[in-house]
Short mmCIF file of C-alpha atoms and ligand atoms in Angstrom, two decimals:
data_model
loop_
_atom_site.label_atom_id
_atom_site.label_comp_id
_atom_site.label_asym_id
_atom_site.label_seq_id
_atom_site.Cartn_x
_atom_site.Cartn_y
_atom_site.Cartn_z
CA UNK A 1 0.00 0.00 0.00
CA UNK A 2 1.16 3.53 -0.78
CA UNK A 3 2.28 5.23 2.44
CA UNK A 4 1.87 8.96 2.57
CA UNK A 5 3.88 11.28 4.80
CA UNK A 6 0.85 11.68 7.01
CA UNK A 7 0.50 9.96 10.38
CA UNK A 8 -1.39 6.71 9.97
CA UNK A 9 -4.26 5.02 11.76
CA UNK A 10 -6.23 1.82 11.71
CA UNK A 11 -9.87 1.82 12.80
CA UNK A 12 -11.42 -1.04 14.73
CA UNK A 13 -15.17 -1.59 14.66
CA UNK A 14 -17.74 -4.31 15.32
CA UNK A 15 -20.99 -2.70 14.23
CA UNK A 16 -22.54 -0.08 12.01
CA UNK A 17 -19.33 1.85 11.37
CA UNK A 18 -20.81 5.34 11.08
CA UNK A 19 -17.82 6.79 12.95
CA UNK A 20 -15.45 4.85 10.71
CA UNK A 21 -17.16 6.28 7.62
CA UNK A 22 -16.99 9.84 8.93
CA UNK A 23 -13.29 9.49 9.70
CA UNK A 24 -12.61 8.14 6.21
CA UNK A 25 -14.55 10.97 4.59
CA UNK A 26 -12.75 13.59 6.67
CA UNK A 27 -9.41 12.11 5.64
CA UNK A 28 -10.47 12.03 1.97
CA UNK A 29 -11.46 15.70 2.32
CA UNK A 30 -8.03 16.46 3.79
CA UNK A 31 -9.53 17.72 7.04
CA UNK A 32 -8.31 14.79 9.08
CA UNK A 33 -4.63 14.86 8.23
CA UNK A 34 -4.04 11.13 8.56
CA UNK A 35 -3.78 8.11 6.32
CA UNK A 36 -6.35 5.45 7.15
CA UNK A 37 -4.57 2.17 6.56
CA UNK A 38 -7.64 0.02 6.99
CA UNK A 39 -10.67 -1.12 8.92
CA UNK A 40 -10.25 -4.03 11.29
CA UNK A 41 -13.35 -5.92 12.45
CA UNK A 42 -13.88 -8.92 14.69
CA UNK A 43 -17.00 -10.17 12.88
CA UNK A 44 -19.21 -9.62 9.87
CA UNK A 45 -20.79 -6.21 10.33
CA UNK A 46 -22.12 -3.25 8.39
CA UNK A 47 -18.80 -1.42 8.76
CA UNK A 48 -17.40 -3.83 6.12
CA UNK A 49 -20.04 -2.73 3.62
CA UNK A 50 -18.98 0.86 4.22
CA UNK A 51 -15.29 -0.04 3.78
CA UNK A 52 -16.06 -1.73 0.45
CA UNK A 53 -18.03 1.28 -0.72
CA UNK A 54 -15.26 3.66 0.36
CA UNK A 55 -12.55 1.45 -1.10
CA UNK A 56 -10.73 1.12 2.21
CA UNK A 57 -8.97 -2.21 2.87
CA UNK A 58 -10.52 -4.25 5.65
CA UNK A 59 -9.39 -7.18 7.75
CA UNK A 60 -11.57 -9.65 9.64
CA UNK A 61 -9.87 -11.00 12.76
CA UNK A 62 -10.02 -14.71 13.40
CA UNK A 63 -9.22 -16.35 16.72
CA UNK A 64 -6.96 -15.91 18.56
CA UNK A 65 -8.12 -12.34 18.06
CA UNK A 66 -5.48 -10.46 20.02
CA UNK A 67 -2.49 -12.41 18.77
CA UNK A 68 -3.69 -12.01 15.19
CA UNK A 69 -4.30 -8.31 15.76
CA UNK A 70 -0.77 -7.96 17.13
CA UNK A 71 0.63 -9.51 13.95
CA UNK A 72 -1.54 -7.33 11.73
CA UNK A 73 -0.48 -4.19 13.59
CA UNK A 74 3.13 -5.30 13.26
CA UNK A 75 2.65 -5.35 9.50
CA UNK A 76 0.60 -2.18 9.14
CA UNK A 77 2.55 -0.15 11.72
CA UNK A 78 -0.09 2.50 12.41
CA UNK A 79 0.75 5.50 14.57
CA UNK A 80 -2.61 5.21 16.31
CA UNK A 81 -5.20 2.48 16.87
CA UNK A 82 -8.65 4.05 16.75
CA UNK A 83 -11.57 2.21 18.31
CA UNK A 84 -14.97 3.11 16.87
CA UNK A 85 -17.53 0.75 18.32
CA UNK A 86 -15.15 -2.19 18.81
CA UNK A 87 -17.11 -4.36 21.22
CA UNK A 88 -14.38 -6.26 23.01
CA UNK A 89 -12.57 -5.82 26.27
CA UNK A 90 -8.88 -5.55 25.54
CA UNK A 91 -6.60 -7.86 27.54
CA UNK A 92 -4.05 -6.26 29.87
CA UNK A 93 -0.96 -7.44 27.97
CA UNK A 94 -2.28 -5.84 24.80
CA UNK A 95 -3.10 -2.53 26.49
CA UNK A 96 0.36 -2.44 28.10
CA UNK A 97 2.07 -3.03 24.77
CA UNK A 98 0.11 -0.25 23.03
CA UNK A 99 -0.53 2.17 25.91
CA UNK A 100 -1.26 5.72 24.66
CA UNK A 101 -1.58 4.32 21.15
CA UNK A 102 -5.19 3.18 21.50
CA UNK A 103 -7.99 5.75 21.49
CA UNK A 104 -11.67 5.05 22.10
CA UNK A 105 -14.88 7.03 21.80
CA UNK A 106 -17.60 6.42 24.36
CA UNK A 107 -21.14 7.81 24.13
CA UNK A 108 -21.47 9.25 27.65
CA UNK A 109 -19.67 11.67 29.93
CA UNK A 110 -17.36 9.26 31.71
CA UNK A 111 -17.10 8.17 34.45
CA UNK A 112 -20.91 8.14 34.18
CA UNK A 113 -22.41 5.21 32.30
CA UNK A 114 -19.38 3.11 31.33
CA UNK A 115 -19.70 -0.20 29.48
CA UNK A 116 -22.37 -1.31 27.07
CA UNK A 117 -25.45 0.61 25.93
CA UNK A 118 -24.27 3.85 27.49
CA UNK A 119 -26.80 6.00 25.64
CA UNK A 120 -29.64 3.83 26.87
CA UNK A 121 -28.20 3.81 30.39
CA UNK A 122 -28.19 7.63 30.43
CA UNK A 123 -31.68 7.76 28.93
CA UNK A 124 -33.14 5.30 31.43
CA UNK A 125 -31.43 7.15 34.28
CA UNK A 126 -33.16 10.34 33.21
CA UNK A 127 -29.89 12.26 32.82
CA UNK A 128 -30.45 15.87 31.81
CA UNK A 129 -26.87 16.27 30.63
CA UNK A 130 -24.94 13.51 28.90
CA UNK A 131 -22.41 13.57 26.07
CA UNK A 132 -19.34 11.93 24.61
CA UNK A 133 -15.85 11.08 25.84
CA UNK A 134 -12.73 10.40 23.79
CA UNK A 135 -10.03 8.73 25.85
CA UNK A 136 -6.91 6.60 25.79
CA UNK A 137 -7.53 2.98 26.60
CA UNK A 138 -6.12 1.55 29.82
CA UNK A 139 -6.68 -1.79 31.56
CA UNK A 140 -10.14 -0.86 32.88
CA UNK A 141 -13.45 -0.59 31.06
CA UNK A 142 -13.76 3.02 29.84
CA UNK A 143 -11.43 4.29 32.56
CA UNK A 144 -8.43 5.59 30.59
CA UNK A 145 -7.09 9.17 30.55
CA UNK A 146 -9.63 11.56 29.04
CA UNK A 147 -8.61 13.46 25.93
CA UNK A 148 -11.87 15.27 25.18
CA UNK A 149 -15.44 15.52 26.39
CA UNK A 150 -18.45 17.32 25.05
CA UNK A 151 -21.68 17.69 26.96
CA UNK A 152 -25.17 17.50 25.52
CA UNK A 153 -28.15 19.05 27.26
CA UNK A 154 -31.12 16.76 26.71
CA UNK A 155 -34.69 17.91 26.14
CA UNK A 156 -37.50 16.38 28.14
CA UNK A 157 -39.45 15.41 25.03
CA UNK A 158 -36.60 13.41 23.42
CA UNK A 159 -37.11 9.69 23.02
CA UNK A 160 -34.19 7.25 23.02
CA UNK A 161 -33.89 7.39 19.24
CA UNK A 162 -33.54 11.16 19.27
CA UNK A 163 -30.92 11.00 22.03
CA UNK A 164 -28.97 8.40 20.03
CA UNK A 165 -29.02 10.53 16.92
CA UNK A 166 -27.87 13.65 18.82
CA UNK A 167 -25.01 11.69 20.44
CA UNK A 168 -23.91 10.27 17.10
CA UNK A 169 -23.99 13.74 15.59
CA UNK A 170 -21.63 14.93 18.36
CA UNK A 171 -19.34 11.96 17.77
CA UNK A 172 -19.16 12.59 14.04
CA UNK A 173 -18.46 16.31 14.59
CA UNK A 174 -15.69 15.77 17.10
CA UNK A 175 -13.83 12.47 16.72
CA UNK A 176 -11.89 13.49 13.60
CA UNK A 177 -10.96 16.88 15.10
CA UNK A 178 -9.57 15.31 18.24
CA UNK A 179 -7.66 12.62 16.33
CA UNK A 180 -6.30 15.28 14.02
CA UNK A 181 -4.93 17.19 17.00
CA UNK A 182 -3.32 14.32 18.81
CA UNK A 183 -1.79 12.98 15.60
CA UNK A 184 -0.50 16.29 14.30
CA UNK A 185 0.03 18.45 17.38
CA UNK A 186 1.19 15.85 19.87
CA UNK A 187 0.17 15.44 23.51
CA UNK A 188 1.50 14.65 26.93
CA UNK A 189 -0.10 12.88 29.86
CA UNK A 190 0.56 14.09 33.39
CA UNK A 191 -0.94 11.60 35.84
CA UNK A 192 -4.34 11.29 34.20
CA UNK A 193 -4.42 14.70 32.63
CA UNK A 194 -4.00 14.73 28.86
CA UNK A 195 -2.59 17.96 27.43
CA UNK A 196 -2.94 18.20 23.66
CA UNK A 197 -0.60 20.35 21.53
CA UNK A 198 1.60 23.10 22.83
C1 LIG B 201 -20.61 4.83 19.08
O1 LIG B 201 -21.71 5.35 19.78
C2 LIG B 201 -19.38 4.84 19.96
O2 LIG B 201 -19.38 5.87 20.90
C3 LIG B 201 -19.47 3.52 20.67
O3 LIG B 201 -19.97 2.63 19.71
C4 LIG B 201 -20.78 3.35 18.78
C5 LIG B 201 -20.32 3.00 17.41
O4 LIG B 201 -21.18 3.48 16.42
N1 LIG B 201 -18.19 3.14 21.21
P1 LIG B 201 -20.81 3.31 14.89
O5 LIG B 201 -20.54 1.82 14.66
O6 LIG B 201 -19.59 4.13 14.62
O7 LIG B 201 -22.00 3.77 14.12
#
């Protein structure tokens, strides 16, 4: 594959892949200054259909997932591993090997509503403010150092579907911007505090 001078990423997904598609489009538009080396999935999912349509190479991981992913990453050598709806808990040895190289997006204001179905958790809880969190991955579930958060004030008349669509809108508006910054402006982490650029 042709390697540009740009920093490179792989994107890992297990589901619809709407964040993956947005990131690819932003890189095609030159707004996300990164080369997307490929989509990596752990099962058949709609994200593959999007990759085919966008002409982005994709890889389906077979078991043992993490060992095979390690080999694939060794070949592709991305600067950053971007999780976008990758529905697996990463084993400790893998996180240690790639610490501060794996970024995740989570659809709530962490530490509220970690884990699965975060949008539904916030909805059922009756949260008036929720949002999104972009963070580095550590050994816990959605506990890693926070890079970026954006709050969303909910309206009392929103149903779950409306909340989901507003959260996804926020994700699509912000994930590429944040990745662009950490890839092109650098960052440092002091204790848990992530300082981007500068
Ligand atoms: C997003 O809500 C993301 O925050 C979460 O999984 C969802 C993935 O959506 N981690 P999509 O597959 O990108 O449409």
